[in-house]
Short mmCIF file of C-alpha atoms in Angstrom, two decimals:
data_model
loop_
_atom_site.label_atom_id
_atom_site.label_comp_id
_atom_site.label_asym_id
_atom_site.label_seq_id
_atom_site.Cartn_x
_atom_site.Cartn_y
_atom_site.Cartn_z
CA MET G 1 -60.82 -73.98 136.94
CA ARG G 2 -63.52 -74.04 134.37
CA ALA G 3 -63.33 -77.77 133.73
CA HIS G 4 -63.40 -78.23 137.52
CA SER G 5 -66.72 -76.06 137.76
CA ILE G 6 -68.36 -77.93 134.96
CA ALA G 7 -67.44 -81.24 136.72
CA LEU G 8 -68.76 -79.89 139.97
CA VAL G 9 -72.13 -78.77 138.38
CA LEU G 10 -72.55 -82.07 136.54
CA GLY G 11 -71.70 -83.98 139.82
CA LEU G 12 -74.28 -82.02 141.61
CA ALA G 13 -76.95 -82.12 138.84
CA PRO G 14 -78.78 -85.36 140.28
CA PHE G 15 -79.22 -83.81 143.74
CA VAL G 16 -80.57 -80.44 142.56
CA THR G 17 -84.10 -79.90 143.61
CA GLY G 18 -84.43 -76.36 142.33
CA CYS G 19 -82.70 -73.24 141.08
CA PHE G 20 -83.66 -69.62 140.24
CA ILE G 21 -82.27 -66.38 139.00
CA SER G 22 -84.05 -63.04 139.50
CA ARG G 23 -83.50 -59.38 138.62
CA ASN G 24 -85.06 -56.68 140.59
CA THR G 25 -84.89 -52.83 140.09
CA VAL G 26 -85.76 -49.90 142.25
CA ASN G 27 -86.59 -46.54 140.57
CA THR G 28 -85.67 -45.76 136.88
CA PRO G 29 -82.06 -45.67 135.54
CA ILE G 30 -80.26 -42.42 135.73
CA ASP G 31 -78.99 -41.01 132.47
CA PRO G 32 -75.23 -40.15 132.64
CA VAL G 33 -75.67 -37.72 129.82
CA ALA G 34 -78.17 -35.70 131.66
CA VAL G 35 -76.06 -35.67 134.69
CA ALA G 36 -72.91 -34.52 132.61
CA ALA G 37 -75.12 -31.70 131.26
CA LEU G 38 -75.33 -30.18 134.72
CA GLN G 39 -72.75 -27.56 135.63
CA PRO G 40 -71.77 -26.39 139.10
CA ASN G 41 -72.33 -22.64 139.62
CA VAL G 42 -74.59 -22.45 136.45
CA SER G 43 -77.28 -25.00 136.63
CA THR G 44 -80.24 -24.48 138.91
CA ALA G 45 -82.68 -26.69 140.74
CA ASP G 46 -85.21 -26.25 137.85
CA ASP G 47 -82.52 -27.49 135.43
CA VAL G 48 -81.95 -30.56 137.70
CA THR G 49 -85.74 -31.49 137.93
CA ARG G 50 -86.14 -30.94 134.13
CA LEU G 51 -83.29 -33.32 133.28
CA LEU G 52 -83.52 -35.92 136.00
CA GLY G 53 -86.98 -35.56 137.41
CA ALA G 54 -87.92 -35.52 141.03
CA PRO G 55 -85.21 -36.59 143.58
CA LEU G 56 -85.60 -39.51 145.96
CA GLU G 57 -84.52 -37.57 148.92
CA VAL G 58 -83.83 -33.86 149.82
CA VAL G 59 -81.53 -33.19 152.77
CA GLN G 60 -81.33 -29.80 154.36
CA LEU G 61 -77.76 -28.72 155.19
CA GLY G 62 -78.28 -25.41 157.02
CA ARG G 63 -79.28 -23.07 154.21
CA ARG G 64 -77.96 -25.35 151.61
CA SER G 65 -79.51 -28.61 150.50
CA ALA G 66 -78.51 -31.72 148.76
CA TRP G 67 -80.66 -33.99 146.50
CA ARG G 68 -80.25 -37.68 145.95
CA PHE G 69 -80.99 -39.69 142.79
CA GLU G 70 -80.70 -43.39 142.82
CA TYR G 71 -81.36 -46.52 140.78
CA GLU G 72 -80.82 -49.97 142.27
CA LEU G 73 -80.27 -53.22 140.32
CA GLU G 74 -80.23 -56.47 142.29
CA LYS G 75 -79.34 -59.81 140.71
CA ARG G 76 -80.05 -63.07 142.73
CA ALA G 77 -79.20 -66.56 141.87
CA GLY G 78 -80.07 -69.69 144.06
CA LEU G 79 -79.30 -73.38 143.84
CA PHE G 80 -81.07 -75.89 146.08
CA LEU G 81 -79.82 -79.51 146.67
CA ILE G 82 -81.58 -82.04 148.99
CA LEU G 83 -80.05 -80.96 152.19
CA PHE G 84 -78.40 -77.69 151.35
CA GLY G 85 -79.29 -74.47 149.44
CA THR G 86 -77.12 -71.61 148.35
CA VAL G 87 -78.14 -68.14 147.31
CA GLY G 88 -76.21 -65.10 145.99
CA SER G 89 -77.29 -61.56 145.73
CA ASP G 90 -75.62 -58.67 144.39
CA ALA G 91 -77.08 -55.22 144.60
CA GLN G 92 -75.40 -52.20 142.80
CA PHE G 93 -76.40 -48.62 142.47
CA ASP G 94 -76.38 -45.75 140.19
CA ARG G 95 -76.49 -42.76 142.62
CA VAL G 96 -76.16 -38.97 142.07
CA TRP G 97 -76.03 -36.52 144.77
CA ILE G 98 -76.48 -32.73 143.74
CA PHE G 99 -75.62 -29.97 146.26
CA PHE G 100 -77.36 -26.52 146.03
CA ASP G 101 -76.50 -23.28 147.60
CA GLU G 102 -79.00 -20.92 149.30
CA ALA G 103 -80.31 -19.72 145.84
CA ASP G 104 -80.95 -23.25 144.54
CA ARG G 105 -77.89 -23.20 142.29
CA VAL G 106 -75.92 -26.26 141.81
CA THR G 107 -72.57 -26.12 143.69
CA HIS G 108 -71.35 -29.73 143.57
CA ILE G 109 -72.26 -33.05 141.80
CA GLY G 110 -71.22 -36.60 143.05
CA ALA G 111 -72.05 -39.40 140.73
CA THR G 112 -71.43 -43.27 140.83
CA PHE G 113 -72.65 -45.53 138.16
CA ASP G 114 -72.11 -49.04 139.38
CA SER G 115 -75.48 -50.89 138.41
CA ASP G 116 -73.65 -52.48 135.42
CA GLU G 117 -71.38 -54.36 137.92
CA SER G 118 -74.19 -56.35 139.45
CA GLU G 119 -73.94 -59.92 138.51
CA TYR G 120 -75.61 -63.44 139.05
CA ALA G 121 -73.19 -65.26 141.25
CA LEU G 122 -73.62 -68.26 143.50
CA PRO G 123 -71.40 -68.12 146.61
CA ALA G 124 -69.54 -71.31 145.68
CA PHE G 125 -68.81 -69.77 142.22
CA SER G 126 -68.03 -66.13 142.99
CA SER G 127 -64.84 -64.54 144.02
CA ALA G 128 -64.15 -61.68 146.33
CA ARG G 129 -64.81 -58.30 144.69
CA GLN G 130 -61.88 -55.90 144.14
CA ALA G 131 -62.10 -52.67 145.98
CA GLY G 132 -63.41 -49.91 143.57
CA ALA G 133 -64.10 -52.32 140.80
CA GLY G 134 -66.76 -50.21 139.44
CA LYS G 135 -65.31 -46.92 139.58
CA MET K 1 -60.94 -97.50 151.62
CA SER K 2 -61.81 -99.99 148.91
CA ARG K 3 -63.89 -99.15 145.85
CA SER K 4 -66.80 -101.21 147.08
CA HIS K 5 -66.72 -99.47 150.51
CA ARG K 6 -66.60 -96.07 148.80
CA ARG K 7 -69.73 -97.05 146.68
CA SER K 8 -71.59 -98.24 149.76
CA LEU K 9 -70.70 -95.02 151.66
CA THR K 10 -72.01 -92.91 148.89
CA LEU K 11 -75.34 -94.90 148.68
CA VAL K 12 -75.67 -94.56 152.50
CA VAL K 13 -75.16 -90.77 152.30
CA CYS K 14 -77.54 -90.32 149.38
CA ALA K 15 -80.26 -92.52 151.24
CA LEU K 16 -79.57 -90.48 154.39
CA ALA K 17 -79.89 -87.25 152.54
CA CYS K 18 -83.36 -88.42 151.14
CA VAL K 19 -84.55 -89.54 154.38
CA THR K 20 -83.47 -86.43 156.40
CA ALA K 21 -84.40 -83.80 153.73
CA GLY K 22 -87.59 -82.86 155.67
CA CYS K 23 -85.83 -82.16 159.03
CA LEU K 24 -82.39 -81.07 158.28
CA GLN K 25 -81.59 -78.11 156.05
CA GLY K 26 -78.38 -76.06 155.57
CA ASP K 27 -77.77 -72.96 153.57
CA TYR K 28 -74.92 -70.76 152.44
CA ASP K 29 -75.62 -67.25 151.20
CA ARG K 30 -73.61 -64.40 149.90
CA SER K 31 -74.85 -60.74 149.81
CA ARG K 32 -73.00 -57.98 148.14
CA VAL K 33 -74.28 -54.54 148.28
CA GLN K 34 -72.36 -51.60 146.65
CA GLN K 35 -68.73 -51.45 145.66
CA PRO K 36 -66.17 -51.19 148.49
CA LEU K 37 -63.96 -47.92 148.43
CA VAL K 38 -60.27 -48.15 147.50
CA PRO K 39 -58.56 -47.63 150.86
CA GLU K 40 -55.78 -45.56 149.26
CA ASP K 41 -58.42 -43.13 148.02
CA VAL K 42 -59.69 -42.73 151.63
CA ALA K 43 -56.24 -42.45 153.05
CA ALA K 44 -55.29 -39.77 150.48
CA LEU K 45 -57.93 -37.33 151.89
CA ARG K 46 -56.32 -34.53 153.83
CA GLY K 47 -58.06 -32.93 156.70
CA GLY K 48 -58.11 -29.12 156.55
CA VAL K 49 -57.01 -29.19 152.82
CA ASP K 50 -59.36 -31.18 150.76
CA ASP K 51 -63.04 -30.04 150.04
CA LEU K 52 -66.31 -31.53 148.98
CA THR K 53 -65.17 -31.42 145.38
CA THR K 54 -62.10 -33.46 146.02
CA VAL K 55 -64.14 -36.06 148.06
CA LEU K 56 -66.90 -36.49 145.39
CA ARG K 57 -64.21 -36.88 142.74
CA SER K 58 -62.14 -39.57 144.48
CA LEU K 59 -64.82 -41.44 146.41
CA GLY K 60 -67.91 -40.85 144.18
CA ALA K 61 -71.41 -40.36 145.44
CA PRO K 62 -72.04 -41.26 149.07
CA LEU K 63 -74.66 -43.45 150.44
CA ASN K 64 -75.87 -40.75 152.76
CA VAL K 65 -75.38 -37.02 153.41
CA ILE K 66 -76.22 -35.90 156.89
CA GLU K 67 -76.12 -32.71 158.59
CA VAL K 68 -74.40 -32.97 161.88
CA GLY K 69 -74.60 -29.62 163.79
CA ASP K 70 -72.52 -27.23 161.67
CA GLU K 71 -70.82 -30.17 159.83
CA VAL K 72 -71.75 -32.41 156.99
CA ALA K 73 -71.18 -35.96 156.90
CA LEU K 74 -70.85 -37.96 153.93
CA ALA K 75 -71.33 -41.87 154.56
CA TYR K 76 -69.94 -44.50 152.23
CA GLY K 77 -70.93 -48.00 153.01
CA TRP K 78 -70.73 -51.40 151.42
CA LEU K 79 -71.11 -55.04 152.11
CA ASP K 80 -69.89 -58.36 150.91
CA GLU K 81 -70.64 -60.93 153.53
CA THR K 82 -71.25 -64.80 153.61
CA ASN K 83 -73.68 -66.40 155.97
CA TRP K 84 -74.30 -70.11 156.87
CA ASN K 85 -77.34 -71.46 158.70
CA LEU K 86 -78.13 -74.95 159.85
CA LEU K 87 -81.83 -75.94 160.65
CA ALA K 88 -82.63 -79.12 162.31
CA GLN K 89 -86.35 -80.02 162.91
CA VAL K 90 -87.43 -82.98 165.03
CA PRO K 91 -91.17 -83.97 165.31
CA VAL K 92 -92.25 -84.43 168.80
CA PRO K 93 -95.44 -86.32 169.29
CA ASP K 94 -98.62 -84.19 170.52
CA THR K 95 -96.45 -81.01 170.62
CA GLY K 96 -95.89 -80.26 167.05
CA SER K 97 -92.11 -80.14 166.39
CA PHE K 98 -88.93 -79.12 167.99
CA GLN K 99 -86.71 -76.88 165.99
CA VAL K 100 -83.05 -75.64 166.37
CA SER K 101 -81.33 -73.29 164.16
CA TYR K 102 -77.71 -71.99 164.26
CA GLY K 103 -76.17 -69.53 161.94
CA GLN K 104 -73.87 -66.64 161.48
CA GLY K 105 -74.61 -63.13 160.06
CA ARG K 106 -74.33 -59.45 160.46
CA GLN K 107 -76.96 -56.79 159.73
CA ARG K 108 -74.62 -53.71 160.23
CA LEU K 109 -73.08 -51.88 157.29
CA PRO K 110 -69.33 -51.24 157.47
CA GLY K 111 -68.04 -48.07 155.96
CA VAL K 112 -66.32 -44.75 156.01
CA VAL K 113 -67.79 -41.28 157.12
CA VAL K 114 -66.21 -38.13 155.92
CA PHE K 115 -66.90 -35.06 158.03
CA LEU K 116 -66.69 -31.55 156.35
CA ASP K 117 -67.05 -28.32 158.24
CA GLU K 118 -69.33 -25.43 157.25
CA ALA K 119 -66.96 -24.33 154.56
CA LEU K 120 -67.22 -27.92 153.03
CA VAL K 121 -63.62 -28.71 153.92
CA VAL K 122 -62.72 -32.16 155.24
CA GLN K 123 -62.17 -32.10 158.91
CA ARG K 124 -61.87 -35.92 159.65
CA VAL K 125 -62.45 -39.39 158.34
CA GLU K 126 -63.78 -42.15 160.46
CA ARG K 127 -64.08 -45.88 159.80
CA GLY K 128 -66.36 -48.46 161.32
CA VAL K 129 -69.95 -49.52 161.32
CA LEU K 130 -72.15 -46.70 159.93
CA GLN K 131 -74.84 -46.99 162.44
CA ASP K 132 -72.33 -46.31 165.10
CA LEU K 133 -70.66 -43.41 163.37
CA LEU K 134 -73.72 -41.43 162.31
CA PRO K 135 -76.04 -39.55 164.46
CA LYS K 136 -79.78 -39.60 163.71
CA GLN K 137 -80.81 -37.37 160.71
CA ARG K 138 -82.08 -34.16 161.62
CA LEU K 139 -85.65 -33.15 160.54
CA PRO K 140 -86.06 -30.37 158.05
CA ARG K 141 -86.61 -26.92 159.94
CA LEU K 142 -87.05 -23.33 159.42
CA LEU K 143 -83.94 -21.16 159.93
CA ASP K 144 -83.85 -17.66 161.47
CA GLU K 145 -82.65 -14.77 159.40
CA ARG K 146 -79.65 -14.35 161.76
CA GLU K 147 -78.46 -18.03 161.56
#
């Protein structure tokens, strides 16, 4: 498979008119240690803002609320031949939702850290992603 | 096909590629956004039994949290799609150029929505396109003391 890919790349090399890779981020990374320090029924909204800063979104849920923190990492790679171009993009997120009760005390925390799973992958050279690969 | 024929065909294809590069373009793209959920984790959720803690532990942080009447909806979405497009452009004298493009692509995010009741217990799980499953998000509002 690897030898086949190398042969394919070398064979296409004379027809390549351009290529690129790029890395884009949105917001600042979320510190998993800071998230782990938060405790349901103990931590408050003040603790959350002190540890994680301002949320990206606040959602009202009746008298309760939920705050969203998010960091996005997108990696893109492109290859352009004379008649044909191919671009692959992979955007993965670190996301934390924190739920509060009426008294602004933390009740639930949901966290997913997947930004490390983002990869530079051209469509012709990337395989289908396994479900839950980043869990 | 003889070796000389193959060589000639390759040369013709290369020459054609150089000549038509300005008016014929194809592209093949792949976009991946977020990680897909494990179907077994979704199927394991029990309506009337599991609560918000269980959902967050087994599915992780949702893409969106939305208030739907007295219910709360947690939306999980992901995308792993490939698109191809073909663009042909023919110069037409005095009128600029004539352009035809054909492609395939989706802009709608598939996923799963978990609906929880007021006590944050799972009521139902729906699968489909998130834009179809989710109502418009309510604006923040003041609540009466009796509510």
